[in-house]
Coordinates of C-alpha atoms and ligand atoms in Angstrom, one line a residue:
Chain A
M723 CA 121.3 109.0 184.1
D724 CA 123.8 108.9 186.2
V725 CA 127.0 109.9 184.1
Q726 CA 129.3 109.9 186.9
K727 CA 129.2 105.9 187.7
S728 CA 128.6 104.6 184.2
P729 CA 132.0 103.3 182.0
I730 CA 132.8 105.5 179.8
V731 CA 133.4 102.7 177.7
E732 CA 131.8 99.8 177.4
I733 CA 132.8 97.0 175.4
D734 CA 130.5 93.0 175.3
N735 CA 132.0 90.2 173.8
L736 CA 133.5 92.1 170.5
S737 CA 136.1 89.4 168.6
K738 CA 137.1 90.1 164.8
S739 CA 139.6 88.3 162.5
Y740 CA 141.7 89.4 159.6
W741 CA 141.6 87.3 155.8
R742 CA 144.9 86.3 154.7
G743 CA 144.7 85.3 151.1
S744 CA 142.2 82.4 152.1
Q745 CA 142.7 81.6 155.7
I746 CA 140.9 83.6 157.8
I747 CA 143.1 84.8 161.4
P748 CA 141.1 85.2 164.0
V749 CA 142.9 88.8 165.9
L750 CA 140.3 89.4 168.6
E751 CA 137.5 86.1 170.2
G752 CA 135.3 87.0 172.1
I753 CA 136.5 90.4 175.1
S754 CA 134.3 91.9 176.9
F755 CA 135.5 94.6 179.7
A756 CA 134.4 98.1 180.5
I757 CA 137.0 101.6 181.2
S758 CA 135.3 104.2 183.3
E759 CA 136.0 107.5 182.9
G760 CA 139.2 109.2 184.0
E761 CA 141.2 105.8 184.1
F762 CA 144.0 105.1 182.9
L763 CA 143.9 102.6 181.5
A764 CA 147.2 100.5 180.3
L765 CA 147.2 97.3 177.8
M766 CA 150.2 95.1 177.8
G767 CA 150.4 91.8 176.0
P768 CA 153.0 90.2 173.5
S769 CA 153.5 91.9 170.0
G770 CA 150.5 90.4 167.6
S771 CA 148.8 90.1 170.3
G772 CA 146.1 92.4 168.7
K773 CA 147.4 95.2 171.6
S774 CA 146.7 97.8 168.0
T775 CA 143.7 96.1 166.4
L776 CA 141.1 96.4 170.2
L777 CA 142.5 100.4 170.2
N778 CA 141.9 100.7 166.6
L779 CA 138.0 99.3 167.3
I780 CA 138.2 101.8 170.4
A781 CA 138.9 105.1 168.6
G782 CA 136.5 104.0 165.5
I783 CA 139.2 103.3 162.9
D784 CA 138.4 100.1 162.4
T785 CA 135.0 97.6 162.3
A786 CA 134.8 94.8 164.6
D787 CA 132.8 91.1 163.9
N788 CA 130.8 90.7 166.4
G789 CA 130.0 92.2 169.7
T790 CA 129.4 96.1 170.3
I791 CA 131.6 99.0 171.9
R792 CA 129.6 102.0 172.9
V793 CA 131.4 105.1 173.8
G794 CA 129.8 107.9 175.8
G795 CA 126.5 105.7 175.7
V796 CA 127.3 105.5 171.6
D797 CA 126.6 102.3 169.4
I798 CA 129.8 102.7 167.6
T799 CA 129.5 99.7 166.0
S800 CA 126.6 100.7 164.6
L801 CA 127.4 103.8 162.9
S802 CA 128.5 104.9 159.6
E803 CA 132.1 105.0 158.0
A804 CA 131.5 108.8 157.5
E805 CA 128.9 109.0 161.4
L806 CA 132.2 106.9 162.5
A807 CA 134.3 109.7 161.4
G808 CA 132.6 112.5 163.0
W809 CA 132.4 111.1 165.8
R810 CA 135.7 110.2 166.1
S811 CA 136.7 113.7 164.7
A812 CA 134.2 115.3 168.2
N813 CA 135.0 112.4 171.0
V814 CA 139.0 110.6 170.4
G815 CA 141.7 112.3 170.2
F816 CA 144.6 110.3 169.2
I817 CA 148.9 110.0 169.9
F818 CA 150.6 106.8 167.6
Q819 CA 153.8 105.6 168.4
F820 CA 155.8 107.9 165.4
Y821 CA 153.7 111.0 166.2
N822 CA 151.7 111.7 162.5
L823 CA 152.3 115.1 162.5
M824 CA 151.7 116.8 158.9
P825 CA 156.1 117.5 158.5
V826 CA 154.9 120.4 156.1
L827 CA 152.8 122.2 158.9
T828 CA 153.9 123.9 161.9
A829 CA 153.2 122.6 165.0
F830 CA 151.1 125.2 165.8
E831 CA 148.8 124.8 162.2
N832 CA 149.3 120.4 163.0
V833 CA 147.5 121.6 166.8
E834 CA 144.8 123.4 165.0
L835 CA 144.2 120.7 161.9
P836 CA 141.5 118.7 164.2
L837 CA 139.8 122.3 164.7
L838 CA 139.2 122.8 161.2
L839 CA 136.6 120.6 161.5
T840 CA 134.6 122.2 164.2
S841 CA 132.0 125.9 163.4
L842 CA 135.2 127.7 165.2
S843 CA 136.0 131.3 164.0
R844 CA 139.7 131.9 163.4
S845 CA 140.2 133.4 166.6
E846 CA 138.8 131.1 168.6
R847 CA 141.2 128.9 167.0
R848 CA 144.2 130.3 167.6
K849 CA 142.9 129.9 171.2
H850 CA 142.3 126.7 171.9
V851 CA 145.7 125.7 170.0
E852 CA 147.1 128.3 172.7
L853 CA 145.2 127.0 175.3
A854 CA 146.6 123.2 174.1
L855 CA 149.8 124.1 173.5
G856 CA 150.3 126.1 176.8
V857 CA 149.1 122.5 178.2
V858 CA 152.0 120.7 177.1
N859 CA 154.7 123.2 177.4
L860 CA 155.3 124.3 174.0
T861 CA 154.2 127.3 173.1
D862 CA 157.4 128.8 172.6
R863 CA 157.8 125.9 169.8
M864 CA 155.0 126.4 167.7
D865 CA 156.0 127.9 165.0
H866 CA 158.9 125.2 164.3
Y867 CA 157.6 122.2 161.5
P868 CA 158.0 118.9 162.9
S869 CA 161.8 118.3 161.9
Q870 CA 163.1 121.2 164.0
L871 CA 161.7 119.4 167.1
S872 CA 163.1 116.5 169.3
G873 CA 161.3 112.9 169.5
G874 CA 159.4 114.3 172.4
Q875 CA 158.6 117.8 171.4
Q876 CA 156.7 115.8 168.9
Q877 CA 154.3 113.4 170.3
R878 CA 153.6 117.0 173.1
V879 CA 152.7 118.2 170.2
A880 CA 151.0 115.5 168.6
I881 CA 149.5 115.8 172.7
A882 CA 148.2 118.6 172.3
R883 CA 146.7 117.6 169.3
A884 CA 145.1 114.8 170.5
I885 CA 143.4 116.8 173.0
V886 CA 142.3 120.3 171.4
S887 CA 138.9 119.1 170.6
D888 CA 138.6 118.7 174.1
P889 CA 137.4 114.5 173.3
A890 CA 136.0 112.0 175.4
I891 CA 138.9 109.7 175.5
L892 CA 142.8 110.0 174.8
V893 CA 144.0 106.2 172.7
A894 CA 147.8 106.0 172.5
D895 CA 149.4 103.5 171.0
E896 CA 152.9 102.7 171.9
P897 CA 153.2 106.4 172.6
T898 CA 156.6 106.2 174.1
G899 CA 157.6 103.4 171.4
D900 CA 159.7 105.6 169.3
L901 CA 161.8 107.5 172.2
D902 CA 164.2 107.8 174.8
R903 CA 164.1 107.1 178.4
V904 CA 164.3 110.7 179.7
S905 CA 162.1 111.5 176.6
A906 CA 159.5 108.6 177.1
E907 CA 159.4 109.1 180.9
D908 CA 158.3 113.0 180.8
I909 CA 155.7 111.8 178.0
L910 CA 154.5 109.3 180.8
T911 CA 154.3 112.3 183.3
L912 CA 152.2 114.3 181.4
M913 CA 149.5 112.3 180.4
E914 CA 149.3 111.4 183.8
R915 CA 148.7 115.2 184.6
L916 CA 145.6 115.2 181.9
V917 CA 144.3 112.4 184.1
R918 CA 144.4 113.8 187.1
E919 CA 144.4 117.5 186.2
F920 CA 141.6 117.5 183.4
G921 CA 140.4 114.1 184.5
T922 CA 141.2 112.9 180.6
T923 CA 139.9 109.3 180.1
I924 CA 143.2 107.3 178.8
I925 CA 143.9 103.8 176.7
M926 CA 147.6 103.2 176.1
V927 CA 148.7 100.7 175.0
T928 CA 152.2 99.8 175.2
H929 CA 155.3 97.0 176.3
D930 CA 157.4 99.3 178.2
P931 CA 156.3 97.9 182.0
R932 CA 157.7 101.6 182.8
A933 CA 155.2 103.2 181.6
A934 CA 152.1 100.6 182.5
D935 CA 153.8 101.1 185.9
K936 CA 152.4 105.4 185.7
A937 CA 148.8 103.5 184.1
H938 CA 145.6 103.6 186.8
C939 CA 144.9 99.8 185.8
V940 CA 146.9 97.2 183.6
R941 CA 145.2 94.9 181.7
H942 CA 146.8 91.7 179.3
L943 CA 146.0 90.7 176.2
E944 CA 147.2 87.5 174.8
K945 CA 146.4 85.2 171.4
G946 CA 143.2 87.5 170.8
V947 CA 142.5 87.0 174.6
L948 CA 142.1 89.6 177.6
L949 CA 143.3 88.1 180.4
A950 CA 141.7 88.5 183.9
S951 CA 142.8 91.6 185.8
Chain B
M426 CA 144.1 125.5 155.6
I427 CA 143.4 122.4 152.7
L428 CA 145.1 124.5 150.3
K429 CA 148.5 125.1 152.7
L430 CA 148.8 121.9 152.2
I431 CA 148.4 121.7 149.2
I432 CA 150.5 124.2 148.3
R433 CA 153.1 123.0 150.8
N434 CA 152.9 119.0 149.7
A435 CA 153.2 120.8 146.4
F436 CA 157.0 122.0 146.8
R437 CA 158.2 119.7 149.6
H438 CA 160.7 117.2 147.3
R439 CA 161.2 120.4 145.1
L440 CA 163.9 118.8 142.7
R441 CA 161.6 115.8 142.0
T442 CA 158.3 119.1 142.0
I443 CA 160.8 121.0 139.4
L444 CA 161.7 118.3 137.2
T445 CA 157.4 117.7 136.6
V446 CA 156.6 121.2 136.4
A447 CA 159.9 121.0 133.8
G448 CA 159.0 118.4 132.3
V449 CA 154.7 119.7 131.3
A450 CA 156.4 122.8 130.6
I451 CA 158.6 121.5 128.0
A452 CA 155.6 119.2 126.5
I453 CA 153.5 121.9 126.5
L454 CA 155.7 124.2 124.7
A455 CA 156.3 121.2 121.5
F456 CA 152.8 120.7 121.5
G457 CA 151.9 124.5 121.0
M458 CA 155.0 125.3 118.8
L459 CA 153.3 122.3 116.5
R460 CA 149.9 122.8 117.2
T461 CA 150.9 126.2 115.8
L462 CA 152.7 125.3 112.6
V463 CA 149.8 122.5 111.7
G464 CA 148.1 125.6 112.4
L465 CA 149.3 127.6 110.1
W466 CA 149.9 125.1 107.0
Y467 CA 146.2 124.7 106.9
L468 CA 145.2 128.7 107.7
G469 CA 147.4 129.1 104.5
V470 CA 145.6 127.0 102.3
E471 CA 142.6 128.5 103.8
R472 CA 143.9 132.0 103.7
S473 CA 144.5 131.7 99.5
S474 CA 142.2 132.7 97.7
A475 CA 139.4 130.5 95.5
T476 CA 138.7 133.0 92.5
R477 CA 142.6 132.7 91.5
L478 CA 143.3 131.5 88.8
V479 CA 147.4 131.2 88.0
T480 CA 148.3 130.1 84.4
R481 CA 151.9 129.3 83.7
N482 CA 153.3 127.3 81.2
A483 CA 153.4 123.6 81.8
I484 CA 156.3 122.4 80.9
S485 CA 158.1 124.8 83.4
L486 CA 157.6 127.2 85.7
I487 CA 160.6 128.1 84.7
F488 CA 159.4 128.4 80.7
P489 CA 158.0 131.6 79.7
L490 CA 154.3 132.3 77.7
P491 CA 153.9 134.3 75.4
L492 CA 152.6 138.2 76.1
S493 CA 150.0 138.0 73.1
Y494 CA 148.2 134.9 75.9
K495 CA 147.1 138.4 78.1
E496 CA 144.0 139.5 75.1
R497 CA 143.1 135.0 75.0
I498 CA 142.5 134.2 78.1
R499 CA 140.4 137.7 78.6
R500 CA 138.0 136.4 76.4
I501 CA 137.6 133.4 77.8
P502 CA 133.5 133.4 79.9
G503 CA 133.8 134.0 83.3
V504 CA 137.4 136.2 83.6
K505 CA 136.6 139.0 85.2
S506 CA 140.8 141.1 84.7
V507 CA 144.0 138.9 83.5
S508 CA 146.8 140.6 85.2
Y509 CA 151.1 139.1 84.7
G510 CA 154.0 139.2 85.7
N511 CA 157.8 137.4 85.9
W512 CA 159.4 136.4 88.5
F513 CA 163.4 138.4 88.6
G514 CA 165.3 136.8 91.4
G515 CA 166.7 139.9 92.2
I516 CA 169.7 139.4 95.1
Y517 CA 170.3 143.1 97.5
I518 CA 174.2 143.9 97.9
D519 CA 174.9 139.7 97.8
E520 CA 172.6 136.2 98.2
K521 CA 172.8 136.3 101.5
H522 CA 170.3 139.6 100.7
F523 CA 167.7 137.2 99.0
F524 CA 164.0 138.2 98.8
A525 CA 161.3 137.8 96.6
S526 CA 161.3 139.7 93.8
E527 CA 158.2 140.2 90.5
A528 CA 158.2 142.7 88.1
M529 CA 154.8 142.8 87.6
E530 CA 151.3 144.6 85.1
A531 CA 150.8 147.5 88.5
R532 CA 147.8 148.6 87.5
S533 CA 145.9 145.1 87.0
F534 CA 148.2 143.2 89.5
L535 CA 146.9 145.7 92.9
E536 CA 143.5 144.7 91.4
L537 CA 143.6 141.4 91.5
Y538 CA 145.7 141.5 95.0
P539 CA 144.1 143.9 97.5
E540 CA 145.2 142.4 100.6
F541 CA 148.5 144.3 99.5
L542 CA 147.8 147.3 101.3
L543 CA 148.7 150.8 99.6
P544 CA 147.8 154.3 100.6
P545 CA 146.3 155.6 97.5
E546 CA 149.2 158.2 97.0
Q547 CA 151.3 156.1 97.6
K548 CA 150.2 154.1 94.6
E549 CA 149.2 156.9 92.9
A550 CA 153.8 157.5 92.3
F551 CA 154.4 154.0 91.9
I552 CA 151.8 153.3 88.6
R553 CA 153.5 156.7 87.7
D554 CA 157.1 156.0 87.8
R555 CA 158.3 153.6 85.0
K556 CA 160.8 152.9 87.1
G557 CA 159.3 152.4 90.4
C558 CA 159.0 149.6 92.8
I559 CA 157.0 149.5 96.0
A560 CA 158.0 146.6 98.8
G561 CA 156.0 145.2 101.5
K562 CA 156.2 146.8 104.9
K563 CA 158.4 144.3 107.3
L564 CA 161.1 143.7 103.8
A565 CA 161.3 147.7 104.1
E566 CA 161.8 147.4 108.0
M567 CA 164.7 145.3 107.9
Y568 CA 166.6 147.7 105.4
G569 CA 165.3 150.9 106.3
W570 CA 163.9 151.8 103.3
K571 CA 161.6 154.9 103.3
P572 CA 159.6 156.2 99.7
G573 CA 162.3 157.8 97.1
D574 CA 165.0 155.7 98.5
L575 CA 167.3 154.6 95.5
I576 CA 166.9 150.2 95.6
T577 CA 169.9 148.4 93.0
L578 CA 169.4 144.5 92.1
R579 CA 171.6 142.5 90.7
G580 CA 169.3 140.2 87.9
T581 CA 169.9 137.0 88.5
I582 CA 167.2 135.3 86.3
F583 CA 167.7 139.0 83.7
P584 CA 171.7 139.8 84.3
G585 CA 172.2 143.3 84.8
Q586 CA 171.9 146.6 87.5
W587 CA 168.6 147.0 88.5
E588 CA 167.9 150.4 89.7
F589 CA 164.8 151.1 90.9
V590 CA 163.1 154.6 93.4
L591 CA 161.1 153.1 95.8
R592 CA 156.9 154.7 95.7
G593 CA 155.5 152.9 98.5
V594 CA 155.4 150.4 101.5
Y595 CA 152.3 148.1 101.1
R596 CA 151.0 146.5 104.1
G597 CA 149.3 142.7 104.4
A598 CA 145.8 142.3 105.4
E599 CA 145.7 139.3 106.9
R600 CA 149.1 138.3 109.2
S601 CA 149.4 135.9 106.7
T602 CA 150.1 138.3 103.2
E603 CA 153.7 137.8 102.5
E604 CA 155.2 141.4 103.3
R605 CA 158.9 140.3 102.4
A606 CA 159.2 141.7 99.0
L607 CA 159.4 143.7 96.4
F608 CA 157.7 143.9 93.0
F609 CA 158.4 146.6 90.2
H610 CA 157.2 147.5 86.7
W611 CA 156.7 144.6 84.0
D612 CA 157.4 147.1 81.6
Y613 CA 160.5 149.0 82.6
L614 CA 162.2 144.7 82.7
N615 CA 160.5 144.6 79.4
E616 CA 162.4 147.7 78.0
T617 CA 164.6 146.9 79.0
L618 CA 164.7 143.8 77.5
K619 CA 163.6 145.1 74.2
K620 CA 167.2 147.0 74.0
S621 CA 169.9 144.4 75.1
S622 CA 168.1 140.6 74.0
P623 CA 165.5 141.6 72.5
R624 CA 164.5 137.9 72.2
R625 CA 163.7 137.6 76.0
A626 CA 160.9 140.4 75.5
D627 CA 157.4 140.0 75.2
Q628 CA 157.3 137.0 77.0
V629 CA 155.7 136.3 80.3
G630 CA 156.2 133.9 82.9
F631 CA 152.4 133.5 84.5
Y632 CA 149.5 134.7 83.9
M633 CA 147.4 136.3 87.1
I634 CA 143.2 135.6 86.1
N635 CA 140.8 136.6 88.7
V636 CA 137.1 135.0 87.9
A637 CA 134.6 135.7 88.6
K638 CA 132.8 133.2 91.7
P639 CA 134.9 130.1 92.6
E640 CA 132.9 127.7 91.6
V641 CA 133.3 128.6 87.8
A642 CA 137.4 128.8 88.5
A643 CA 137.3 124.8 87.3
D644 CA 135.6 125.9 84.4
V645 CA 138.0 128.9 83.2
A646 CA 140.8 127.0 84.5
Q647 CA 140.3 124.1 81.8
A648 CA 139.1 127.0 79.0
V649 CA 141.7 128.3 79.7
D650 CA 144.4 125.5 79.4
R651 CA 142.4 124.0 75.7
T652 CA 142.8 127.5 74.4
F653 CA 146.7 127.1 74.5
K654 CA 147.0 123.1 73.2
N655 CA 148.5 122.6 70.7
S656 CA 150.3 125.9 70.1
L657 CA 153.8 126.8 70.5
A658 CA 153.4 127.3 74.2
E659 CA 150.4 124.9 76.2
T660 CA 149.3 125.8 79.5
L661 CA 149.2 124.7 83.2
T662 CA 146.8 126.9 85.0
E663 CA 145.0 125.5 88.8
T664 CA 143.7 128.3 91.2
E665 CA 145.6 130.0 93.5
K666 CA 144.5 127.2 96.1
A667 CA 144.6 123.5 93.8
F668 CA 148.3 124.8 93.3
Q669 CA 148.9 125.1 97.1
L670 CA 146.3 122.2 97.4
G671 CA 148.2 119.5 95.7
F672 CA 151.7 121.0 96.9
A673 CA 149.6 120.8 100.6
S674 CA 148.8 117.6 99.6
M675 CA 152.4 116.0 99.5
T676 CA 153.4 117.8 103.4
E677 CA 149.4 117.7 104.5
A678 CA 151.0 113.7 105.3
I679 CA 153.7 114.7 107.9
M680 CA 151.7 118.1 108.9
I681 CA 149.1 114.4 110.7
A682 CA 152.6 113.0 112.0
I683 CA 153.0 116.4 113.4
Q684 CA 150.2 116.0 114.9
I685 CA 150.6 112.5 116.2
V686 CA 153.6 113.2 117.6
S687 CA 151.7 116.6 119.2
Y688 CA 149.5 114.2 121.2
V689 CA 151.9 111.7 121.5
V690 CA 154.3 114.4 123.8
I691 CA 150.7 114.7 125.7
V692 CA 151.1 111.8 126.7
I693 CA 154.2 110.4 128.0
I694 CA 154.5 113.9 129.8
M695 CA 150.6 112.2 131.9
V696 CA 152.5 108.7 131.6
V697 CA 155.6 110.7 133.9
A698 CA 152.8 113.3 136.1
A699 CA 151.1 109.7 137.0
N700 CA 154.2 107.5 137.6
T701 CA 155.6 110.5 139.8
M702 CA 152.3 111.6 141.5
A703 CA 151.5 107.4 142.7
M704 CA 154.6 107.5 144.5
T705 CA 154.4 110.7 146.0
A706 CA 151.0 109.4 147.2
R707 CA 152.5 106.6 148.1
E708 CA 154.8 108.0 149.9
R709 CA 152.0 110.0 151.8
I710 CA 150.2 107.0 153.1
A711 CA 150.8 106.7 156.7
E712 CA 149.4 111.4 156.7
Y713 CA 146.3 110.7 155.1
A714 CA 145.2 107.7 157.0
T715 CA 146.1 110.0 160.0
L716 CA 144.3 112.2 158.9
K717 CA 141.4 110.2 157.9
T718 CA 141.7 109.0 161.4
L719 CA 141.4 112.8 162.5
G720 CA 137.5 113.3 161.4
F721 CA 138.8 114.2 157.4
G722 CA 137.0 113.0 154.9
A723 CA 137.5 111.0 151.5
V724 CA 136.7 114.6 149.9
H725 CA 139.0 116.3 151.7
I726 CA 142.6 113.8 151.0
G727 CA 140.8 113.5 147.4
A728 CA 140.7 117.1 147.0
I729 CA 144.7 117.5 149.2
I730 CA 146.1 114.8 146.1
F731 CA 144.5 115.6 142.9
G732 CA 145.3 119.5 143.9
E733 CA 149.5 118.7 144.3
S734 CA 149.0 117.3 141.0
M735 CA 147.0 120.5 139.4
V736 CA 149.3 122.7 140.9
I737 CA 152.4 121.3 139.3
S738 CA 151.0 120.5 136.4
L739 CA 149.1 124.0 135.9
L740 CA 152.8 125.4 136.8
G741 CA 154.3 123.2 134.3
G742 CA 151.0 124.7 132.0
V743 CA 152.1 128.5 132.4
L744 CA 155.3 128.3 132.6
G745 CA 154.6 126.2 128.9
V746 CA 152.9 128.9 127.4
L747 CA 155.0 131.6 129.1
L748 CA 158.0 129.7 126.8
T749 CA 155.9 129.7 123.6
F750 CA 156.2 133.2 123.4
P751 CA 159.6 133.4 123.3
A752 CA 160.0 130.5 121.4
A753 CA 157.5 131.3 118.6
H754 CA 159.4 135.2 118.5
W755 CA 162.6 133.4 117.9
I756 CA 160.8 131.6 114.8
E757 CA 159.4 134.4 113.5
S758 CA 163.0 136.5 113.3
E759 CA 165.8 133.6 112.8
L760 CA 162.9 131.6 109.8
A761 CA 160.9 133.7 108.6
Q762 CA 162.1 132.9 104.8
F763 CA 159.9 129.5 106.1
F764 CA 157.3 131.3 108.5
P765 CA 157.0 134.6 107.7
Y766 CA 155.1 135.2 110.1
F767 CA 154.5 133.0 113.3
S768 CA 152.3 133.2 116.0
V769 CA 150.8 132.0 118.6
S770 CA 146.7 131.6 118.9
L771 CA 145.8 132.4 121.6
S772 CA 142.9 128.9 121.0
T773 CA 146.3 127.4 121.6
V774 CA 147.1 129.3 124.5
G775 CA 143.6 127.4 125.6
L776 CA 144.1 124.8 123.9
D777 CA 148.1 124.9 126.2
L778 CA 145.8 124.9 129.4
L779 CA 142.8 122.4 128.7
I780 CA 145.8 120.0 128.3
A781 CA 147.9 121.0 131.1
C782 CA 144.9 120.2 133.2
C783 CA 144.2 117.0 131.8
V784 CA 147.6 115.8 132.9
G785 CA 146.8 117.4 136.0
A786 CA 143.9 115.2 136.0
V787 CA 144.8 112.3 135.0
A788 CA 148.7 111.8 137.2
G789 CA 146.2 112.5 140.4
L790 CA 143.0 110.0 139.2
F791 CA 145.4 107.0 140.5
P792 CA 147.0 108.3 143.4
T793 CA 143.2 110.0 144.2
W794 CA 141.4 107.3 144.5
R795 CA 144.0 105.9 146.6
G796 CA 143.7 108.1 148.7
A797 CA 140.9 108.8 149.4
T798 CA 139.5 105.4 149.1
I799 CA 143.0 104.1 152.2
R800 CA 142.0 102.1 155.4
I801 CA 142.4 104.3 158.3
A802 CA 144.9 101.3 159.3
D803 CA 145.9 99.8 156.8
G804 CA 147.3 103.3 156.3
L805 CA 148.4 103.8 159.9
R806 CA 150.0 99.9 159.8
R807 CA 152.6 100.5 157.3
I808 CA 154.4 103.2 160.0
G809 CA 153.5 101.4 163.3
Ligands
LIG1613 N1 145.6 94.8 158.4 C1 145.4 93.4 158.5 N2 145.4 92.8 157.5 C2 145.5 91.3 158.4 N3 145.9 91.1 159.2 C3 145.8 92.0 160.3 C4 146.1 93.2 160.3 N4 145.9 94.0 161.3 C5 146.3 93.3 161.8 N5 146.5 91.9 161.6 C6 147.0 90.1 162.1 O1 146.4 90.9 163.7 C7 147.2 90.4 164.4 C8 147.1 91.4 165.4 O2 147.5 92.6 165.2 P1 148.3 94.0 165.2 O3 146.7 94.2 166.9 O4 148.3 94.5 165.5 O5 148.8 92.8 167.5 P2 149.8 94.1 169.4 O6 149.2 96.2 168.1 O7 149.3 93.9 169.3 O8 151.7 94.0 168.0 C9 148.6 90.0 163.6 O9 149.5 88.1 163.8 C10 148.7 90.7 162.1 O10 149.2 89.7 162.0
LIG1614 MG1 150.4 96.8 167.5

């Protein structure tokens, strides 16, 4: 099998709509595209165009109405909810706009969270967590609680949490949306480094043009339809 | 780690948690005290002997009966033994120091009331000394009395200064046995009366009758009252139990009301705790959605929410139970005349904790279900 060439994400004729009361609202219509391994893709588009919905579908936290999504060769649209949960923890790293760290856990414990679902021993987990915090350059803050960290630092902890289990893809929904310019720059540089040094595949939703500049490839979404790139 | 999350989450809003814990603790305390009260009441009714009858003047407790009735009662079939006595109502030092004091026909009285435990040599000493008396352990402790001490009571029903020598200190066989009473020889009372007010001599306040078995108690009681029908002093005879129950039926309604109130208290705290938990869980929906995103299942998230509810309720429950003991002790020492003993039974403690668990479970149920079944995308949307 030619793993190197085959795309890591393949989306085919994907559509999704929501019910609002008795009214059906189409959010995504006939989306098809592929993302190759090691790519840094930016998804842009106006608010409400369906970017988050698309990202959620790729990450397996929402289910499509039609079409297929294959990630690393697995058709995730055919997985049950429980299977999806297991699949997510092994294959997807999440970065959110508001970091979504557990306020009652330290940086170290937050990063350790995804590893609790693996069979790793305590000392192995510690090694992984320290490694991930080292990548985001926060080893000296690992005993701090999120409230004791700046926004940029919290997002770096979140990135460490996303990469600690070495997932196949990283998804980021407006990762710089809540950050000042310097911190945003910092986060983008870090993401770029992940792609360059570790060959990570990143799918990032953003409407910050500076963020899109850092990406290898930008796709535009408008009213649920992917524009030709 | 789950445990760590539960504990730390529980103390995130310190004030809210403290208030909830305090609420549960007070509810459990109230429940425990009310239940103990009701339990004691039923116990009192239960413990009163079914083989003992009390005969008194049919008109009123304060009218006496002639001593001559004793032999006639003894001859009634089913009667095993008869004793008799008078309420004395003596005052020690001053009115504040009031306790039950009764004049009894000593030998038969001690036979009829085996629950008053007296060392044999003290019993002998008491029976031999005409001016002797015995006192309950609690009463003796209260005043530091020891055998040989001279005790002077001022009579109310029988005026004058009365001197007794303490010959024995009895213990109660059961915790419910009265240990704050003083008994002395009826003969001493009677002989003194013969000299001072002869018209009041040879009269008794009540007869105590021991019947062979509980089943005949009712028949014997009727037979006694029939014997003295149309005589100068008609009698009213009841089993000790019936006497208690007759008195009790009046208070039973109150007891039932108290029981209802005790459960209402629990229901109220359940509602309050449930509201608090729902509020807390709603605030943390995004966190639960995040955990779910990371691959944690409904079971994990349910455990975190349910665990928090249980931790808070159980903490309140344990605190409530711990407070019950000093509270019961306080009642026992400060309200001794109403509750000679007020002890929290193990089953009440068990029920307290069980109820705390129920409060935690009920309060946690809805938020747990909500948290466990939340759709990730919806949960995340609340902040994104
Ligand atoms: N759970 C939902 N229920 C109903 N409508 C939704 C839901 N999630 C998203 N939508 C709707 O779908 C559209 C696209 O949403 P979203 O993907 O969040 O857009 P974007 O991220 O591009 O701003 C919006 O009109 C939004 O209101
Ligand atoms: Mg969005």
